[in-house]
Structure formats: C-alpha cells, structure tokens
C-alpha cells in the first residue's frame, strides 16, 4: 500500500534530482553541499551546518568544516492538515502480472514443455471439453507427473516424462498457462499537506534552491507510488522566514497538498478454465456441462 512515508520518499528524491541534476558526485546547483532528508531538522545539527562547522568523532568542540556551510532541505508532513478528498473505492486492478518460466507446444495428443515453472505457475489441460486438469509443481517433471496422475483416471493410456505429457484424448485438447500475480484495490484516499523547507545560510542560496525545487515539484502533478497507485501533488502556499539570531538561517517553506491512496494488495491468479451448465428450457433441468 502507499504510505505517507512513500509520499515523503518521492518528494525527497524529486528534491535531490533538482538540487543535484548531475548526481551527488557533482556539485549542487547552489555550489555548496546540501543535506536532504525526511523529517524535521535537529536544531544543533542545523546550527552547525549553517555555520560551516562539525564535531569530529570523539571530540566535543565543533571545528570548521572543510567544505564550508551546508544548506538543508527537509520534507515534513504537517500535523493537523489532513483533508477530506473524493473517494474512488473498490476498483480492483493488476499491480504485477504473473511471471511465467515455462513455454509449451502441442503435437497431436502430446504436450512438450520447455523451461521450469516459477513459484505459483501452473498448466491447465482441458480434454475433450469435459475434463479439466490443472497442476503446479516444484519443477516441470513433477508438474507433468501430477497432471498425468489426474488424467489417467479418465484416459488410462496417459504418460509423462521430464518434458512431455501424452493424453489419448478422443477429439480435442486445450492447454493454458497461468500463474500468481499481485492485485490491488483502493480502500481509501487521503490528502496530506507536506512542507518542503529550504534552510540556508544566506538569501542567494535559498533563492536558487527553492526556485529549482518548486519548478521540479510542480512539473509532475500526478506521480506513481511504489504500489502503482497514483498520487496528486498540488502546490498550496509559500512561507518565507529570515531568522536573524545567533546563527542566521534563511528559510522558505514550499507547501504541497498530496492526495494519495491506501491500496490493499492480494494475490490474483490467471483463469485458465471455467465450467458452464446448459439448462433445458422445457423441463428446467441441467442437460449438459461444458468446460471451456
């Protein structure tokens, strides 16, 4: 399911891409190091970063940092800002298709299989439109042996080996392949305000970082979460604060309303056969069953 942590992780990555467009091995757009994180800054660490200082391991007194000051960008969900949003519920969709490891061919009454089954993968054989056999196995030989054990009751001449299955059907044989995938269903949508804050030792760095981050986040209003659900990121407002105390901090808050889904995930299986009944209109009794 998409969680608030997935939302903040997306925003943190988007901020990192904007601040370090050529990767973190190259300088930031502000020509200084930038610390990007989810959560609220620790005051002592923020003060050290703004002053360009750090505390060496085993020491207690801060010293000058070789790289100079470090700008900060925090991504923080604001308390008490949840909003009611339109609910689109009970829509089931495919998150991940089954991954299949086998392939097969049919020649006459013989099925030849290559490859090995992945976890949850199975083969279904519909014989003469009246018998359905469906099995999985730890490997291809075990799977075919299990199918043969089912089919031999109806077709005594059935045989199998490591890669083939022969069923002496009278007129038709259909083979289908299936497996386990992942399904999703939206159970709730919620809207949360998230504050992306630039903390800078001077105005020029603040302006460079805040402008680039704002452009980047507004560039994609609808984004995909790890569970494939869609989140909507809408700009809300901006706060600018110049905090001139012992350590100057130039701050800008970029606030976005993020509408995202709670998704229930569950396994889904390929339908490889179904049975239908043909009912007589004359006496309202079942006259035949067919497997398709």
Coordinates of C-alpha atoms in Angstrom, one line a residue:
X1 CA 0.0 0.0 0.0
X2 CA 1.1 3.6 -0.5
X3 CA 2.0 5.1 2.9
X4 CA 2.8 8.7 3.9
X5 CA 6.5 7.6 4.0
X6 CA 6.2 6.7 0.3
X7 CA 5.0 10.3 -0.4
X8 CA 7.8 11.9 1.6
X9 CA 10.3 9.5 -0.1
X10 CA 9.1 10.6 -3.5
X11 CA 9.4 14.3 -2.6
X12 CA 12.9 13.7 -1.2
X13 CA 14.0 12.0 -4.4
X14 CA 12.5 14.7 -6.6
X15 CA 14.2 17.4 -4.5
X16 CA 17.5 15.5 -4.8
X17 CA 17.1 15.3 -8.6
X18 CA 16.5 19.1 -8.7
X19 CA 19.4 20.0 -6.4
X20 CA 21.9 17.5 -7.8
X21 CA 20.8 17.2 -11.5
X22 CA 24.1 15.5 -12.4
X23 CA 24.2 13.3 -9.4
X24 CA 25.6 13.7 -5.9
X25 CA 29.1 13.1 -7.1
X26 CA 28.9 16.5 -8.9
X27 CA 28.3 19.9 -7.2
X28 CA 24.8 21.1 -6.3
X29 CA 23.1 23.9 -8.2
X30 CA 23.9 26.1 -5.2
X31 CA 27.6 25.4 -5.4
X32 CA 27.6 24.1 -1.8
X33 CA 26.7 20.8 -0.1
X34 CA 23.0 20.3 0.6
X35 CA 21.6 17.9 3.1
X36 CA 18.2 16.5 2.0
X37 CA 16.2 14.4 4.5
X38 CA 12.7 13.4 5.5
X39 CA 11.6 14.8 8.9
X40 CA 12.3 18.0 10.9
X41 CA 15.8 19.2 11.4
X42 CA 17.7 18.7 14.6
X43 CA 18.4 22.2 15.9
X44 CA 22.0 21.5 16.9
X45 CA 22.9 19.9 13.6
X46 CA 21.2 22.7 11.7
X47 CA 23.2 25.4 13.6
X48 CA 26.4 23.6 12.8
X49 CA 25.5 23.2 9.1
X50 CA 24.6 26.9 8.8
X51 CA 28.0 27.9 10.5
X52 CA 30.0 25.5 8.4
X53 CA 31.1 23.5 11.4
X54 CA 31.1 19.9 12.6
X55 CA 32.1 17.9 15.6
X56 CA 34.8 15.3 14.8
X57 CA 34.4 11.8 16.1
X58 CA 35.5 11.6 19.7
X59 CA 35.5 15.3 20.1
X60 CA 33.1 17.7 21.9
X61 CA 34.1 21.0 20.4
X62 CA 33.0 22.0 16.8
X63 CA 35.6 22.8 14.2
X64 CA 35.4 24.4 10.8
X65 CA 34.1 22.1 8.1
X66 CA 36.4 21.9 5.1
X67 CA 33.5 22.2 2.7
X68 CA 32.0 25.2 4.4
X69 CA 28.3 25.7 5.3
X70 CA 25.7 23.1 4.4
X71 CA 22.2 24.0 3.2
X72 CA 19.4 21.8 4.4
X73 CA 16.1 20.7 2.7
X74 CA 13.6 19.0 5.0
X75 CA 10.4 17.2 3.9
X76 CA 7.9 17.2 6.8
X77 CA 4.2 16.2 6.9
X78 CA 2.4 18.9 8.6
X79 CA 0.3 18.0 11.7
X80 CA -3.4 18.5 11.6
X81 CA -3.6 19.2 7.9
X82 CA -5.5 16.1 6.7
X83 CA -8.3 17.0 4.3
X84 CA -11.4 15.1 3.1
X85 CA -11.0 14.1 -0.5
X86 CA -13.1 12.3 -3.1
X87 CA -13.2 8.6 -2.6
X88 CA -12.8 6.2 -5.5
X89 CA -13.2 2.7 -3.9
X90 CA -13.4 -0.9 -4.8
X91 CA -11.7 -0.6 -8.1
X92 CA -9.6 -3.7 -8.5
X93 CA -6.6 -3.6 -10.9
X94 CA -3.4 -5.6 -11.7
X95 CA -0.3 -4.4 -9.9
X96 CA 2.0 -7.1 -11.2
X97 CA 1.3 -9.7 -13.9
X98 CA 2.3 -13.3 -13.3
X99 CA 5.9 -14.1 -14.3
X100 CA 6.0 -17.4 -16.3
X101 CA 9.0 -19.6 -16.7
X102 CA 7.6 -22.3 -19.0
X103 CA 6.6 -22.5 -22.6
X104 CA 4.8 -25.3 -24.4
X105 CA 3.8 -26.7 -27.7
X106 CA 1.2 -29.4 -28.8
X107 CA 1.6 -32.0 -31.4
X108 CA -1.3 -34.4 -31.7
X109 CA -2.0 -35.7 -28.2
X110 CA 1.4 -34.8 -26.8
X111 CA 2.3 -31.6 -24.9
X112 CA 6.0 -30.7 -24.9
X113 CA 7.2 -28.2 -22.2
X114 CA 10.4 -26.3 -22.0
X115 CA 11.7 -24.3 -19.1
X116 CA 10.8 -24.6 -15.4
X117 CA 7.8 -23.3 -13.5
X118 CA 8.1 -20.2 -11.3
X119 CA 6.5 -20.2 -7.9
X120 CA 2.8 -20.5 -8.3
X121 CA 2.9 -21.2 -12.0
X122 CA 0.6 -23.9 -13.4
X123 CA -0.6 -25.7 -16.6
X124 CA -4.3 -26.5 -17.3
X125 CA -5.3 -29.1 -19.7
X126 CA -8.9 -29.2 -21.0
X127 CA -9.5 -32.7 -22.6
X128 CA -12.5 -33.3 -24.9
X129 CA -14.3 -30.3 -23.5
X130 CA -15.4 -32.3 -20.5
X131 CA -12.3 -32.8 -18.3
X132 CA -10.0 -30.2 -16.8
X133 CA -6.7 -30.9 -15.1
X134 CA -4.7 -28.1 -13.5
X135 CA -1.5 -28.6 -11.6
X136 CA 1.7 -26.8 -10.4
X137 CA 5.0 -28.4 -9.3
X138 CA 8.5 -27.8 -8.0
X139 CA 9.8 -28.5 -11.5
X140 CA 8.5 -29.4 -14.9
X141 CA 8.7 -33.1 -14.5
X142 CA 6.8 -33.0 -11.2
X143 CA 4.1 -30.8 -12.7
X144 CA 3.6 -33.1 -15.7
X145 CA 3.5 -36.1 -13.5
X146 CA 0.8 -34.5 -11.4
X147 CA -1.2 -33.8 -14.5
X148 CA -0.8 -37.4 -15.7
X149 CA -1.9 -38.7 -12.3
X150 CA -5.1 -36.7 -12.6
X151 CA -5.8 -37.6 -16.3
X152 CA -5.0 -41.3 -16.1
X153 CA -8.4 -42.0 -14.4
X154 CA -10.2 -40.7 -17.5
X155 CA -7.6 -41.7 -20.0
X156 CA -5.8 -44.9 -18.9
X157 CA -3.1 -44.5 -21.6
X158 CA -1.8 -41.2 -20.2
X159 CA 2.0 -41.0 -19.8
X160 CA 4.6 -38.3 -18.8
X161 CA 8.3 -37.8 -18.6
X162 CA 10.6 -34.9 -17.8
X163 CA 9.3 -32.7 -20.6
X164 CA 6.3 -34.3 -22.2
X165 CA 2.7 -35.3 -21.3
X166 CA 0.6 -37.5 -23.6
X167 CA -3.1 -37.8 -23.1
X168 CA -5.0 -40.0 -25.6
X169 CA -8.0 -37.6 -26.0
X170 CA -10.8 -38.6 -28.4
X171 CA -11.1 -35.3 -30.3
X172 CA -9.7 -32.1 -28.6
X173 CA -7.1 -30.9 -26.1
X174 CA -6.6 -27.3 -25.0
X175 CA -3.6 -26.2 -22.9
X176 CA -3.4 -23.0 -21.0
X177 CA -0.8 -21.5 -18.7
X178 CA -1.3 -19.5 -15.6
X179 CA 0.4 -18.1 -12.5
X180 CA 0.1 -15.9 -9.5
X181 CA 0.2 -12.1 -9.9
X182 CA -0.5 -9.2 -7.5
X183 CA -3.8 -7.4 -7.5
X184 CA -4.7 -4.1 -5.8
X185 CA -7.8 -2.4 -4.6
X186 CA -8.1 1.2 -3.4
X187 CA -9.7 1.2 0.0
X188 CA -9.3 4.8 0.9
X189 CA -7.8 8.1 -0.4
X190 CA -6.4 10.8 1.9
X191 CA -4.9 14.3 1.4
X192 CA -2.0 15.5 3.5
X193 CA -0.1 18.8 3.4
X194 CA 3.7 18.3 3.2
X195 CA 6.1 21.1 3.8
X196 CA 9.4 21.1 1.8
X197 CA 11.6 23.6 3.6
X198 CA 14.9 25.1 2.4
X199 CA 17.3 26.1 5.3
X200 CA 20.1 28.3 4.0
X201 CA 23.0 30.3 5.4
X202 CA 22.2 33.2 3.0
X203 CA 19.4 34.6 0.8
X204 CA 21.0 33.8 -2.6
X205 CA 21.4 30.1 -1.9
X206 CA 17.8 29.9 -0.5
X207 CA 16.5 31.5 -3.7
X208 CA 18.5 29.2 -6.0
X209 CA 17.4 26.0 -4.2
X210 CA 13.8 27.0 -3.5
X211 CA 13.2 28.1 -7.1
X212 CA 14.6 24.9 -8.6
X213 CA 12.7 22.6 -6.1
X214 CA 9.4 24.4 -6.7
X215 CA 9.7 24.1 -10.5
X216 CA 10.6 20.4 -10.2
X217 CA 7.7 19.5 -7.9
X218 CA 5.2 21.5 -10.0
X219 CA 6.4 19.7 -13.1
X220 CA 4.7 16.5 -12.2
X221 CA 1.2 16.8 -10.6
X222 CA 0.4 13.1 -10.9
X223 CA 3.0 10.6 -9.8
X224 CA 3.2 6.9 -9.3
X225 CA 3.7 5.4 -5.9
X226 CA 5.6 2.1 -5.3
X227 CA 2.3 0.1 -5.3
X228 CA 1.5 1.6 -8.7
X229 CA -1.3 3.8 -7.3
X230 CA -1.4 7.4 -8.4
X231 CA -0.8 10.4 -6.1
X232 CA -1.6 14.0 -7.0
X233 CA 0.8 16.7 -5.8
X234 CA -0.7 20.2 -5.8
X235 CA 1.0 23.4 -4.7
X236 CA -0.6 25.1 -1.8
X237 CA 1.4 28.1 -0.5
X238 CA 4.8 29.5 0.4
X239 CA 6.2 30.9 3.6
X240 CA 9.5 32.9 3.7
X241 CA 11.3 33.5 7.0
X242 CA 14.5 35.3 7.8
X243 CA 15.6 34.2 11.2
X244 CA 18.4 36.6 12.3
X245 CA 19.6 35.1 15.6
X246 CA 23.0 33.9 16.8
X247 CA 23.1 31.8 13.7
X248 CA 21.4 33.3 10.7
X249 CA 19.0 31.0 8.9
X250 CA 17.2 31.9 5.7
X251 CA 14.2 29.7 5.4
X252 CA 11.5 29.1 2.8
X253 CA 8.6 26.7 3.1
X254 CA 7.0 25.2 0.0
X255 CA 3.8 23.5 1.0
X256 CA 2.1 20.9 -1.2
X257 CA -1.2 19.0 -0.8
X258 CA -0.7 15.4 -1.7
X259 CA -3.7 13.2 -2.4
X260 CA -2.7 9.5 -2.3
X261 CA -4.4 6.1 -2.0
X262 CA -4.4 3.3 0.6
X263 CA -4.2 0.2 -1.6
X264 CA -5.0 -3.4 -0.3
X265 CA -2.7 -5.9 -2.1
X266 CA -3.6 -9.6 -2.6
X267 CA -2.7 -12.4 -4.9
X268 CA -4.5 -12.9 -8.2
X269 CA -4.5 -16.0 -10.4
X270 CA -4.9 -16.5 -14.1
X271 CA -8.2 -18.1 -15.0
X272 CA -7.4 -21.0 -17.2
X273 CA -10.8 -22.9 -17.3
X274 CA -14.4 -22.4 -16.4
X275 CA -17.4 -24.7 -16.3
X276 CA -20.8 -23.8 -17.8
X277 CA -24.1 -25.6 -17.5
X278 CA -26.6 -25.8 -20.3
X279 CA -30.2 -25.8 -18.9
X280 CA -33.2 -27.2 -20.8
X281 CA -36.0 -24.6 -21.2
X282 CA -38.5 -27.4 -21.5
X283 CA -38.1 -29.0 -18.0
X284 CA -35.7 -26.6 -16.4
X285 CA -33.1 -29.4 -15.6
X286 CA -29.4 -29.5 -16.4
X287 CA -28.8 -31.3 -19.6
X288 CA -25.1 -30.9 -20.1
X289 CA -21.9 -29.5 -18.6
X290 CA -19.1 -28.0 -20.6
X291 CA -15.6 -26.9 -19.6
X292 CA -14.1 -24.1 -21.7

